[in-house]
Coordinates of C-alpha atoms in Angstrom, one line a residue:
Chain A
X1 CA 71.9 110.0 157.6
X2 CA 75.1 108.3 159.4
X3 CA 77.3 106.3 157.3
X4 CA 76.5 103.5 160.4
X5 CA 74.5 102.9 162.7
X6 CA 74.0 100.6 166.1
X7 CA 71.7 100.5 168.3
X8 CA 71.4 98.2 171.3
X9 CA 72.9 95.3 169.5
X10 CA 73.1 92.2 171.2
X11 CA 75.6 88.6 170.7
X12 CA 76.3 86.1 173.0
X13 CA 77.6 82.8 171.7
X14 CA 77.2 79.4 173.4
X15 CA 80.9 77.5 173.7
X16 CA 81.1 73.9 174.2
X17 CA 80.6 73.2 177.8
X18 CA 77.3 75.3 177.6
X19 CA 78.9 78.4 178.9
X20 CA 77.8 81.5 176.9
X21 CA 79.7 84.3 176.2
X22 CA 78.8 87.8 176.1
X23 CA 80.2 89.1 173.2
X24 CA 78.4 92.0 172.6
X25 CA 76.3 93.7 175.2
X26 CA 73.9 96.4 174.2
X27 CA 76.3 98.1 172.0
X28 CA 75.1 101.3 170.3
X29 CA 77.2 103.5 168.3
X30 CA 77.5 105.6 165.5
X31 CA 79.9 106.9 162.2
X32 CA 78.8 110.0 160.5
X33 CA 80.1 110.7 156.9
X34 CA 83.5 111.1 156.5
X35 CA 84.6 109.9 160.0
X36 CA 86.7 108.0 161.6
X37 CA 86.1 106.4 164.9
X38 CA 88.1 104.0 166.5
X39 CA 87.5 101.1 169.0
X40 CA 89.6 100.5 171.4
X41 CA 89.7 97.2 173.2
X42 CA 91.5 94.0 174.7
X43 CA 91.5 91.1 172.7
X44 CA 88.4 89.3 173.5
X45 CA 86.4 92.7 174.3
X46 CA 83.8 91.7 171.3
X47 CA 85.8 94.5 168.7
X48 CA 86.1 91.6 165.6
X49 CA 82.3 90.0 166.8
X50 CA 81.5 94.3 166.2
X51 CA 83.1 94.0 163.0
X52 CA 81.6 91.0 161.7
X53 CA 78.3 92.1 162.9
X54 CA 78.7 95.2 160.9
X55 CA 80.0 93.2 157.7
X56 CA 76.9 90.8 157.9
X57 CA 79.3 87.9 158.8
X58 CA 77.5 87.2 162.0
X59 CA 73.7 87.4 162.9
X60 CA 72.7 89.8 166.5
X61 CA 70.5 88.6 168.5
X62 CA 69.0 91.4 169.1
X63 CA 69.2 95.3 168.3
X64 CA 69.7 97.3 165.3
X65 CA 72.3 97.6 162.5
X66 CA 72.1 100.4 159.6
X67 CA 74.6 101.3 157.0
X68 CA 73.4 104.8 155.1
X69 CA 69.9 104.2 156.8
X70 CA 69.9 100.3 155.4
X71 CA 69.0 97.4 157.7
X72 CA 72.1 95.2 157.4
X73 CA 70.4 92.3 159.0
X74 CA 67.5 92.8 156.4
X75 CA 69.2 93.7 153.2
X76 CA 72.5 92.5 154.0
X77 CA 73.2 92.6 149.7
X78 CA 72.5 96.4 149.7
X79 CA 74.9 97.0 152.6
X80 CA 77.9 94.4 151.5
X81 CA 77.8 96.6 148.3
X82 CA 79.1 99.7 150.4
X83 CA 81.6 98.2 152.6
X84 CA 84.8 96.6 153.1
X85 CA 87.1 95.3 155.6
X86 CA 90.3 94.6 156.2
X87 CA 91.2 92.1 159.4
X88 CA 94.2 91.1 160.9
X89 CA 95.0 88.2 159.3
X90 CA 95.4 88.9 155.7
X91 CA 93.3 85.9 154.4
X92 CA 94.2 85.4 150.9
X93 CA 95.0 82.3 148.8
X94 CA 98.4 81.8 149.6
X95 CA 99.4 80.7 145.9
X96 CA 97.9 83.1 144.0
X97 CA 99.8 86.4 143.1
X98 CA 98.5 89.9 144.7
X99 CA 97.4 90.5 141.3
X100 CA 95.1 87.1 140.9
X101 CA 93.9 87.8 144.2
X102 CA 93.4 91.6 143.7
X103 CA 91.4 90.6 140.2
X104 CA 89.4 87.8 141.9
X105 CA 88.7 90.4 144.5
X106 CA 87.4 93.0 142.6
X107 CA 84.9 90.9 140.8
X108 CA 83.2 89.5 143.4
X109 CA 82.1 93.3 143.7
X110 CA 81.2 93.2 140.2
X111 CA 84.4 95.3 138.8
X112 CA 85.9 93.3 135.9
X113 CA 89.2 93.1 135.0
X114 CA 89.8 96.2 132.6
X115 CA 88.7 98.0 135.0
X116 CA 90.2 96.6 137.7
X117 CA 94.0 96.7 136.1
X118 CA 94.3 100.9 136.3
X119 CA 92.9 101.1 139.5
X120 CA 95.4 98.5 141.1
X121 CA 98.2 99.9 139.3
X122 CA 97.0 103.4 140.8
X123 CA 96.4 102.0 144.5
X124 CA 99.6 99.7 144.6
X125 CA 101.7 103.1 143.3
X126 CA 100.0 105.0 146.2
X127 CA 100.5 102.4 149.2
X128 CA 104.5 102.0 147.7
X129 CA 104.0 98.4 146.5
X130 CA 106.2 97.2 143.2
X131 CA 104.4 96.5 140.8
X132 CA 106.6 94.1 139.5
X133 CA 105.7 92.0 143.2
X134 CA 101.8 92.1 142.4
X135 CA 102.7 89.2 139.9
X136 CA 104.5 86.9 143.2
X137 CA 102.6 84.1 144.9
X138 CA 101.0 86.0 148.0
X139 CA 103.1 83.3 150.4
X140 CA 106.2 85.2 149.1
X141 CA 105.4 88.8 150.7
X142 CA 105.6 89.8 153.9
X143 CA 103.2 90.3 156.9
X144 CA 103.5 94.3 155.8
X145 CA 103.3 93.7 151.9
X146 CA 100.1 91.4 152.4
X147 CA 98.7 94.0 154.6
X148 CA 99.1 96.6 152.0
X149 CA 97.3 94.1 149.4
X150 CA 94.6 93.6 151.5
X151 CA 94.0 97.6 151.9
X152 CA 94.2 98.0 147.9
X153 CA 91.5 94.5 147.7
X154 CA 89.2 96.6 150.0
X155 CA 89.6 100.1 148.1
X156 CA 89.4 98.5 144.9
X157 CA 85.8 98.3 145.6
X158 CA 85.2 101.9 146.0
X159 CA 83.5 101.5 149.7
X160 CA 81.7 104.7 151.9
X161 CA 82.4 102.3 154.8
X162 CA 85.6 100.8 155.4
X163 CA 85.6 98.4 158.6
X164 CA 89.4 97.8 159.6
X165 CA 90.1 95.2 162.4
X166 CA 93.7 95.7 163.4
X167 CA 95.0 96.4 160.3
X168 CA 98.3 96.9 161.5
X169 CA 98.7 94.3 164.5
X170 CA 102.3 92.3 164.1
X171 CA 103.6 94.5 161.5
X172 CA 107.2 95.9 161.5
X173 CA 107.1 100.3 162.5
X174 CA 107.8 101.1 158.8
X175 CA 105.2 99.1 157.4
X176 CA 102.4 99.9 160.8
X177 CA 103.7 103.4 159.5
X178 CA 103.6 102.8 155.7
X179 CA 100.0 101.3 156.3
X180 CA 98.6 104.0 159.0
X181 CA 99.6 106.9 156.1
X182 CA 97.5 105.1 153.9
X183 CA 94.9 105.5 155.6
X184 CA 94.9 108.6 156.1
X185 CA 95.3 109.2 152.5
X186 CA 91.7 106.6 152.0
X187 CA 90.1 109.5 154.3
X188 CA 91.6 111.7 152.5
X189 CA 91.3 111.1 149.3
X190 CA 88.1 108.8 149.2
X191 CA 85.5 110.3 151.4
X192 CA 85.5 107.1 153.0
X193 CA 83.6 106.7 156.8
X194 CA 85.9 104.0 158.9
X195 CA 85.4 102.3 161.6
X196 CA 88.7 101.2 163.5
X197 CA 89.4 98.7 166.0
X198 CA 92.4 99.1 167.2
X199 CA 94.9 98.3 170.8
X200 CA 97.7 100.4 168.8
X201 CA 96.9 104.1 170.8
X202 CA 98.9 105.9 168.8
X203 CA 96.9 105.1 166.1
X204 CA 93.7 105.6 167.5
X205 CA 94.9 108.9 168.4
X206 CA 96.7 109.7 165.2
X207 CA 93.9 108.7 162.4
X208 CA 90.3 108.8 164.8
X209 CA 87.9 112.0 165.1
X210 CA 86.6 109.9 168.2
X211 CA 87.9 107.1 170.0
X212 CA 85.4 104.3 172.1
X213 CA 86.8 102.2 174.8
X214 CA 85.5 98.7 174.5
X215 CA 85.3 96.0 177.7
X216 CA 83.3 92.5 177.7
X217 CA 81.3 93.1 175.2
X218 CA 80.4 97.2 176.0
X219 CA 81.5 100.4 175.0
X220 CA 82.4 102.5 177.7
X221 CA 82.7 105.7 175.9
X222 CA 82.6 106.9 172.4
X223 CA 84.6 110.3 172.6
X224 CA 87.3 112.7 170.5
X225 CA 90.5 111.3 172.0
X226 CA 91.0 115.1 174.1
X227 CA 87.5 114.6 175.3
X228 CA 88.0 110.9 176.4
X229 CA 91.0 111.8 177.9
X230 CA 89.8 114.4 180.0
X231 CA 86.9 112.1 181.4
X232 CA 89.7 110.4 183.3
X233 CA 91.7 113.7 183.9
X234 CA 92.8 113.7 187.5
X235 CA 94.2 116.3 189.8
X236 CA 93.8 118.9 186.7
X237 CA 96.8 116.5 184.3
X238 CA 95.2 115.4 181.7
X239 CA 96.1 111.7 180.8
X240 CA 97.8 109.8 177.6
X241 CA 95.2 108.0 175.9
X242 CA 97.5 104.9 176.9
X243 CA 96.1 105.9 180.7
X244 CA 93.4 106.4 180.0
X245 CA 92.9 103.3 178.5
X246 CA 94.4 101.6 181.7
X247 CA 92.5 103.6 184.0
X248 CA 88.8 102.6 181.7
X249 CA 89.7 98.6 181.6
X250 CA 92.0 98.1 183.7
X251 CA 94.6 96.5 181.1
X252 CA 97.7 97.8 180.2
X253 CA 98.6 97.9 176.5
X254 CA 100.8 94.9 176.9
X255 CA 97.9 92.7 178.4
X256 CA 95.2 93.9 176.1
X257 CA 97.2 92.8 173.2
X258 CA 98.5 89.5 174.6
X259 CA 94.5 88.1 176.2
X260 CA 93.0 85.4 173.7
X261 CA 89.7 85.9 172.5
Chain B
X1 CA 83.9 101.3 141.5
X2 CA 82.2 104.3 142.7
X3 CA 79.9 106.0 139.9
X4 CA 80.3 103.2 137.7
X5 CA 76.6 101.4 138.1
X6 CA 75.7 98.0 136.3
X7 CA 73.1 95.9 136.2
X8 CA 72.4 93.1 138.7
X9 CA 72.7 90.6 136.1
X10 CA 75.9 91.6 134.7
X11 CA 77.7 92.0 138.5
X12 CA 76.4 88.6 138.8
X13 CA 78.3 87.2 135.9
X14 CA 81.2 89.5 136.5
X15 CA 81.3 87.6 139.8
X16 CA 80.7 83.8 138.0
X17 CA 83.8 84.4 135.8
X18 CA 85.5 85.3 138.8
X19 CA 85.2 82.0 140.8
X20 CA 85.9 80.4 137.4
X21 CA 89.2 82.3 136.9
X22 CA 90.4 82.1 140.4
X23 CA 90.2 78.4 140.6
X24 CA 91.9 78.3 136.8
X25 CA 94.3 80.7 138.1
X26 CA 94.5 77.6 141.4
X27 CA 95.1 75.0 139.0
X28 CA 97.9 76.9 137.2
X29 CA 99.5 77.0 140.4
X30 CA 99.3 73.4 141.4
X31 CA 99.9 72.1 137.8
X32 CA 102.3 69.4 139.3
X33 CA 99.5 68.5 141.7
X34 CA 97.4 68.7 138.4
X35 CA 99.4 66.0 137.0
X36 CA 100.2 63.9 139.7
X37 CA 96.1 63.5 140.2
X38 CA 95.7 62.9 136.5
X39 CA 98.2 60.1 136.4
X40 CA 97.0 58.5 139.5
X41 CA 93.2 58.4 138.0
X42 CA 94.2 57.3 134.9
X43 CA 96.5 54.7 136.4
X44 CA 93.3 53.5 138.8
X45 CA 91.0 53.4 135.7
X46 CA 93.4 51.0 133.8
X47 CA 93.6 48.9 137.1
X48 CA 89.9 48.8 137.1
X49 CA 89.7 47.3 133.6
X50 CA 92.2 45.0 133.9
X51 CA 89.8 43.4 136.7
X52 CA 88.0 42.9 133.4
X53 CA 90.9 41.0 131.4
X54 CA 91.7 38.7 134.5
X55 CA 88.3 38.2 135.2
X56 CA 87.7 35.4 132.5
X57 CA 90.8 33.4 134.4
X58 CA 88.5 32.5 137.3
X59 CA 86.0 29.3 137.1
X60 CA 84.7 28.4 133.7
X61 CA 82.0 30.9 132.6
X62 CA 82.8 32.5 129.5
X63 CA 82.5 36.3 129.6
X64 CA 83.0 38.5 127.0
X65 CA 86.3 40.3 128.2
X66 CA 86.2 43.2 126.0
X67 CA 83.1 43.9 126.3
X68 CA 83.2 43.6 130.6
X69 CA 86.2 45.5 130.5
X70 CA 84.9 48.5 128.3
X71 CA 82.0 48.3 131.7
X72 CA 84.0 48.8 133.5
X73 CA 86.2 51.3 132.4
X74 CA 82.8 53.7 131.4
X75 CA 82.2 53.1 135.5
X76 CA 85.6 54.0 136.0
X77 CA 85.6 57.1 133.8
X78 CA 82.2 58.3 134.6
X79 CA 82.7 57.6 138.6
X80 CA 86.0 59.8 138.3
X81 CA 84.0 62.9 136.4
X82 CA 80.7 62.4 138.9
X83 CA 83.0 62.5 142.5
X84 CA 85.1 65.1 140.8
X85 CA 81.9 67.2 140.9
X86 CA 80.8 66.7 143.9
X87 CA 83.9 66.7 145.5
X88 CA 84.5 70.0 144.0
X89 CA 81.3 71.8 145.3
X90 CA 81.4 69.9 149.0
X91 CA 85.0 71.2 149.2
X92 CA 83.5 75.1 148.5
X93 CA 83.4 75.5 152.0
X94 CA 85.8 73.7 153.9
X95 CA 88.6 74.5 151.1
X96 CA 88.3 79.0 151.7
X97 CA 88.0 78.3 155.3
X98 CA 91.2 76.5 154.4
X99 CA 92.7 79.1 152.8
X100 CA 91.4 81.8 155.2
X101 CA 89.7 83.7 152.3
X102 CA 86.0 82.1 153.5
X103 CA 85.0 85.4 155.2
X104 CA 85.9 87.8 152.1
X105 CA 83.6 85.4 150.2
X106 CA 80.6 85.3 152.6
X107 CA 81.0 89.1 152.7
X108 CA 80.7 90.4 149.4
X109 CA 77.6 91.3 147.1
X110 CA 77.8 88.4 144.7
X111 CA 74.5 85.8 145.4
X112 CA 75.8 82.1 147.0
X113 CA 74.1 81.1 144.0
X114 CA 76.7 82.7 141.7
X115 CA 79.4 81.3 143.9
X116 CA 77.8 77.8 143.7
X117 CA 77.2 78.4 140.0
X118 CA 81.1 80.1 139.2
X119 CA 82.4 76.3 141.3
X120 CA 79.6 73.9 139.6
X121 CA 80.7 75.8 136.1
X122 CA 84.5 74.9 136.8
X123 CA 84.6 71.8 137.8
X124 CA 82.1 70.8 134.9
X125 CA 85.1 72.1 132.3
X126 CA 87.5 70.8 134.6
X127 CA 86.1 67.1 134.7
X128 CA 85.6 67.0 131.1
X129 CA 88.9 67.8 129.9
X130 CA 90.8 65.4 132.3
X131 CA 88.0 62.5 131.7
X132 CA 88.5 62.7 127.6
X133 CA 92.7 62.9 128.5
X134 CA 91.8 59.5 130.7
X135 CA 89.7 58.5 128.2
X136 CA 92.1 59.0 125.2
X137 CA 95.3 57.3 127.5
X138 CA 92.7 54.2 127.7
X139 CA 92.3 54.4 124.3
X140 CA 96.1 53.3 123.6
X141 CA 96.1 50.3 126.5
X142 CA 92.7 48.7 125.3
X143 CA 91.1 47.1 123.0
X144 CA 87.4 48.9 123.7
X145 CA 84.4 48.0 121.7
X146 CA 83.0 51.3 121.5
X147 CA 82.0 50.4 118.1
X148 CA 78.7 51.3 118.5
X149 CA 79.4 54.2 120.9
X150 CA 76.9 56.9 121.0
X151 CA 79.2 59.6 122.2
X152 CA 76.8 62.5 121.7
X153 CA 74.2 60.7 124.0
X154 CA 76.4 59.9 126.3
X155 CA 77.5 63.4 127.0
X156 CA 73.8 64.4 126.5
X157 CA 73.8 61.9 129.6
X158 CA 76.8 63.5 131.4
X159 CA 75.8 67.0 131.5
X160 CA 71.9 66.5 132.5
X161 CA 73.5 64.9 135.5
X162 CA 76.0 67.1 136.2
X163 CA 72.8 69.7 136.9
X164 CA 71.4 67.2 139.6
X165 CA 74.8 66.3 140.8
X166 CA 75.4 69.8 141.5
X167 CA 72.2 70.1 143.8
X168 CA 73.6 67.1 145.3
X169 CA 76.9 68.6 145.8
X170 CA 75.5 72.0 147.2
X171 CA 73.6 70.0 150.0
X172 CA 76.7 68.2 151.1
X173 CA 79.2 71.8 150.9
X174 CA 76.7 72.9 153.6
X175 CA 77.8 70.3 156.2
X176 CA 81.3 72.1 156.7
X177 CA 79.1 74.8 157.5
X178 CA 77.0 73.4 160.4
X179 CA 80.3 71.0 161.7
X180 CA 83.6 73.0 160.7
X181 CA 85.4 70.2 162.1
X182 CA 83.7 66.8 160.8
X183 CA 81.5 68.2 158.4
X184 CA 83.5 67.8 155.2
X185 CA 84.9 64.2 156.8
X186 CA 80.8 63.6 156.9
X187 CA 80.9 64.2 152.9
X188 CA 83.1 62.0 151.9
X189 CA 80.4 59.3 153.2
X190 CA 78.2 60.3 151.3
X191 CA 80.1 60.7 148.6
X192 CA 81.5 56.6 149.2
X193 CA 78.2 55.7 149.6
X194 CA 77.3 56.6 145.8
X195 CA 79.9 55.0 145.0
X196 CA 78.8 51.9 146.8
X197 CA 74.9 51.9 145.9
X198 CA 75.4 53.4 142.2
X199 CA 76.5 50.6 140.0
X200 CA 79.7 51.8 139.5
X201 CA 81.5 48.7 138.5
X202 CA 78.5 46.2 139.0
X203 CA 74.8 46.4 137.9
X204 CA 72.8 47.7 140.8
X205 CA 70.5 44.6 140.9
X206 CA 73.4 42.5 142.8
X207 CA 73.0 44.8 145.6
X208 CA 70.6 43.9 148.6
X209 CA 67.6 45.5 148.1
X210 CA 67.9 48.2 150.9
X211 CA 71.0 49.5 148.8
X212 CA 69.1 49.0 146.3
X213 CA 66.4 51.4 147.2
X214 CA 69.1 54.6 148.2
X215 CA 70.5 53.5 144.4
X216 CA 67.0 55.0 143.5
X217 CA 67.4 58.3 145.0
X218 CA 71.5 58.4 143.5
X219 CA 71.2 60.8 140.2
X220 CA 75.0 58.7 139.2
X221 CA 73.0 55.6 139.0
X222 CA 70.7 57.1 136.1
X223 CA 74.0 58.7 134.5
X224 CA 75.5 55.7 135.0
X225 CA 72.7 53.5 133.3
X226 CA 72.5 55.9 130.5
X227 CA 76.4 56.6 129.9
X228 CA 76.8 52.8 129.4
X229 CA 74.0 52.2 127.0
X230 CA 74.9 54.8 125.1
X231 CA 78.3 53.8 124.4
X232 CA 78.1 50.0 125.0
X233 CA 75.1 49.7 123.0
X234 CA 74.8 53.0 121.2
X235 CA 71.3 53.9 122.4
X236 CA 69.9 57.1 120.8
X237 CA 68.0 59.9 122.1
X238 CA 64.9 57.8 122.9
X239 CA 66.3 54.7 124.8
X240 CA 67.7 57.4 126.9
X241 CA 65.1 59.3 127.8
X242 CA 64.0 56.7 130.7
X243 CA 67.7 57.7 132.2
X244 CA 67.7 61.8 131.1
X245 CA 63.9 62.3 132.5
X246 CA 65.0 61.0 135.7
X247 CA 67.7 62.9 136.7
X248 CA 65.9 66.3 135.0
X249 CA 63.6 65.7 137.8
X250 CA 66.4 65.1 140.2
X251 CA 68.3 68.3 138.8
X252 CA 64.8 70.4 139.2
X253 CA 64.5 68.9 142.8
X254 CA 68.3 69.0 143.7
X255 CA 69.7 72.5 142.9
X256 CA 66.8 74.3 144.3
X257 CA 66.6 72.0 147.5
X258 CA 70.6 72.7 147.9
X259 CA 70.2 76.3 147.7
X260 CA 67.7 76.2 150.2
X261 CA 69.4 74.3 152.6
X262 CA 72.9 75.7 151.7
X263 CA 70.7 79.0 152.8
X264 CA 69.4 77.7 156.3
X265 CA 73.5 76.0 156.8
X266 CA 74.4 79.7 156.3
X267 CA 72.2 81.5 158.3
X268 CA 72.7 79.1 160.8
X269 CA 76.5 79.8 161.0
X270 CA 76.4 83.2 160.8
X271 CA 74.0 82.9 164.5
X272 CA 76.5 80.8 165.8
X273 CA 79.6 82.2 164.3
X274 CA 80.7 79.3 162.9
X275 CA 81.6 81.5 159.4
X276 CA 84.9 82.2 161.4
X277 CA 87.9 80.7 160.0
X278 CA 89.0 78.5 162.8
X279 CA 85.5 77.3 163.5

């Protein structure tokens, strides 16, 4: 049984002046146990619609979504108690400390606070966070500290499935590098499967067993990063997975980060 | 945690306390904010019941002031609790998508009715406590007659409505979800509008009858109706029934009927992505 799986799953979205958008197109895919497999994509390619999909946030319109062999569209409960996600934006209450919002966190899942307190203490010591600045109003940390927080309020919960949608976008190097070791230490140490969106190549290339190329809405390959690479291999030089990207959507890194979705 | 299995139930209430404590944990942290809102409704309450003491100045029917102005301050009071409430569970909503935290919510295993329960359970406490601090600041300012206050009813009164109120609240915190721009604007209407046709500060039968008839359908005009005969006139348990039966029906209608279409305002934003914290 996969840790997730898609099959054929359809969104489109209707925007004001009746236009409709394509967000995703027939999009199948697949994260065994234990993996890690990245998405690669432009801003606006459909990666955080994927995500949202996944974590039962938005409804497809068509097609097929199953985590550990549960319908997520169907049982959405079962599946939410698996999973967890971390996004771009850190999206806590601003006023609260990291340890209010850690707490509330945690029992939304059901894990109350004595048994919550170790396991912070534990994650926050792991991911290099003072404890004494879990007690600070959230608005008080940096981009890199909340980002950090928002990795230990999704471990907190134990999840198989960790969905992370840019976790690292607009952070400083030595918190992009703090937060990328971490998660590397989740797969580690927690047997978790992750799926990761990404337009950081490094990172795909650094923490993904395979690496999908996402464009308008489709995935144009779902690879390991040597395998993907050597697709667009030409003249016998096999490519960065920077050119590669390029060469598959026709973006550099520069534009696929700066495109609104 | 992993390995560590409980029961539905108990998740469930793990997940009620924590809505409560977050938004305990929210008021600790706008405690000036606390205050400043607690001195302006206390201020607006006294300003409402000296309508009451000026009110005998104007032509030449005797009123009995203390009486009018205890009327008005129970309107006062009980208006301040009953949009508290409602305001509270419209704002559930509109205030995460606020804060940015609206997906984390929608996304984790805890039922909406927990959440709505965790908020309706909150703001309940909350109202109480700053309605018996008004109450009590009143206390110093006026001469009441609450003589023959039945304060047990009234409470009795208080918290049956509070249960239909809630339904009525859950129906509004929905319209954020279908309009992310104008849908919590769209509450406050109907929240002014109870204010309007519920006898707040007047008896309903002043109204024009088509006001009239939506005061009907307002569960604050039966809390309002029994509130004030229990402490203007000390009603017991039977004389309040007529009031209490009425909005038990409303709270067995409500809350289920706000579920249900807090359920359909949900599905439908998760088709049209509306969940998303911009809108």
């Amino acid at each position: 049984m996969k840790a997730l799986e898609l099959r054929d799953v359809e969104k489109s979205f209707k925007k004001r002046r009746g236009e409709v958008v394509r967000a995703l197109d027939l999009v199948s895919l697949s994260v065994g146990k234990g993996e890690v497999v990245g998405i690669l994509g432009p801003n606006g390619s459909g990666k955080s619609t994927l995500v949202r999909v996944i974590s039962t946030l938005v409804l497809p319109d068509r097609g097929e979504v199953e985590v550990f062999g549960i319908d997520a569209v169907r049982h959405p409960k079962q599946v939410q108690r698996s999973m967890n996600r971390v996004s771009v934006e850190a999206s806590f209450f601003k006023k609260l400390s990291a340890m209010e919002n850690l707490l509330y966190g945690a029992k939304l899942y059901g894990v109350t606070t004595r048994e919550a307190r170790p396991r912070i203490a534990e994650i926050l010591e792991n991911v290099g966070f003072a404890q004494k600045r879990a007690l600070e109003p959230m608005e008080h940390l940096s981009r890199g500290m909340q980002q950090k927080i928002a990795l230990a309020r999704a471990l907190l919960t134990s999840p198989v499935l960790m969905l992370l949608d840019e976790p690292t976008t607009g952070l400083d190097p030595r918190s992009k590098k703090d937060v990328q070791a971490f998660i590397h230490r989740i797969r580690e140490a927690h047997d978790s499967s992750i799926l990761l969106c990404t337009h950081d190549m490094g990172e795909a290339e650094e923490l993904c067993d395979r690496v999908g190329i996402m464009v308008d809405g489709k995935i144009l390959a779902l690879e390991k990063p040597e395998e993907l690479k050597a697709c667009y291999a030409t003249n016998g030089r096999i490519p960065t997975l920077e050119e590669t990207f390029m060469a598959a959507t026709g973006y550099s890194v520069e534009e696929a980060s700066a495109e609104k979705e | 945690m992993r390995g560590t299995v409980k029961p539905l139930w108990l998740t469930e209430m793990v997940a009620v306390w924590g809505y409560v404590q977050r938004n305990y944990f929210l008021t600790k942290r706008y405690f000036m904010w606390e205050v400043v809102w607690l001195v302006y409704v206390t201020i607006n309450a006294m300003a409402i019941t000296y309508i009451g003491a000026g009110a005998a100045e104007f032509g030449n029917i005797a009123i009995n002031t203390e009486r009018y102005m205890t009327y008005l301050l129970v309107g006062a009071l009980l208006w301040n609790y009953l949009s508290m409430l409602f305001d509270v569970l419209s704002e559930t909503v509109s205030w995460e998508r606020w804060e940015g935290t609206i997906e984390y919510t929608f996304m984790s295993p805890s039922s909406r009715i927990t959440h709505l329960l965790g908020m309706g359970f909150y703001a309940v406490v909350y109202g109480v406590l700053q309605t018996a601090l008004t109450l009590g600041v009143c206390y110093l300012f006026f001469d009441l007659d609450l003589s023959r206050a039945n304060y047990w009813g009234a409470l009795l009164v208080l918290v049956v409505c509070s249960v239909s109120l809630v339904g009525f609240g859950i129906v509004a915190a929905v319209l954020p979800l279908l309009s992310p721009e104008k849908g919590q604007q769209v509450s406050y209407i109907v929240s002014s509008v109870l204010l309007l046709v519920s006898g707040v500060y007047y008896d309903v039968s002043v109204l024009p009858n088509w006001m009239q008839a939506i005061a009907t359908v307002s569960p604050v005009t039966y809390a309002l109706e029994g509130g004030r005969v229990a402490l203007l006139e000390g009603a017991g348990a039977a004389e309040l029934w007529e009031s209490i039966r009425v909005l038990l029906v409303m709270g067995v209608v409500f809350v289920p009927l706000g579920i249900w279409v807090f359920h359909l305002g949900e599905v439908y934003a998760k088709k049209t992505g509306k969940l998303k914290r911009s809108g």
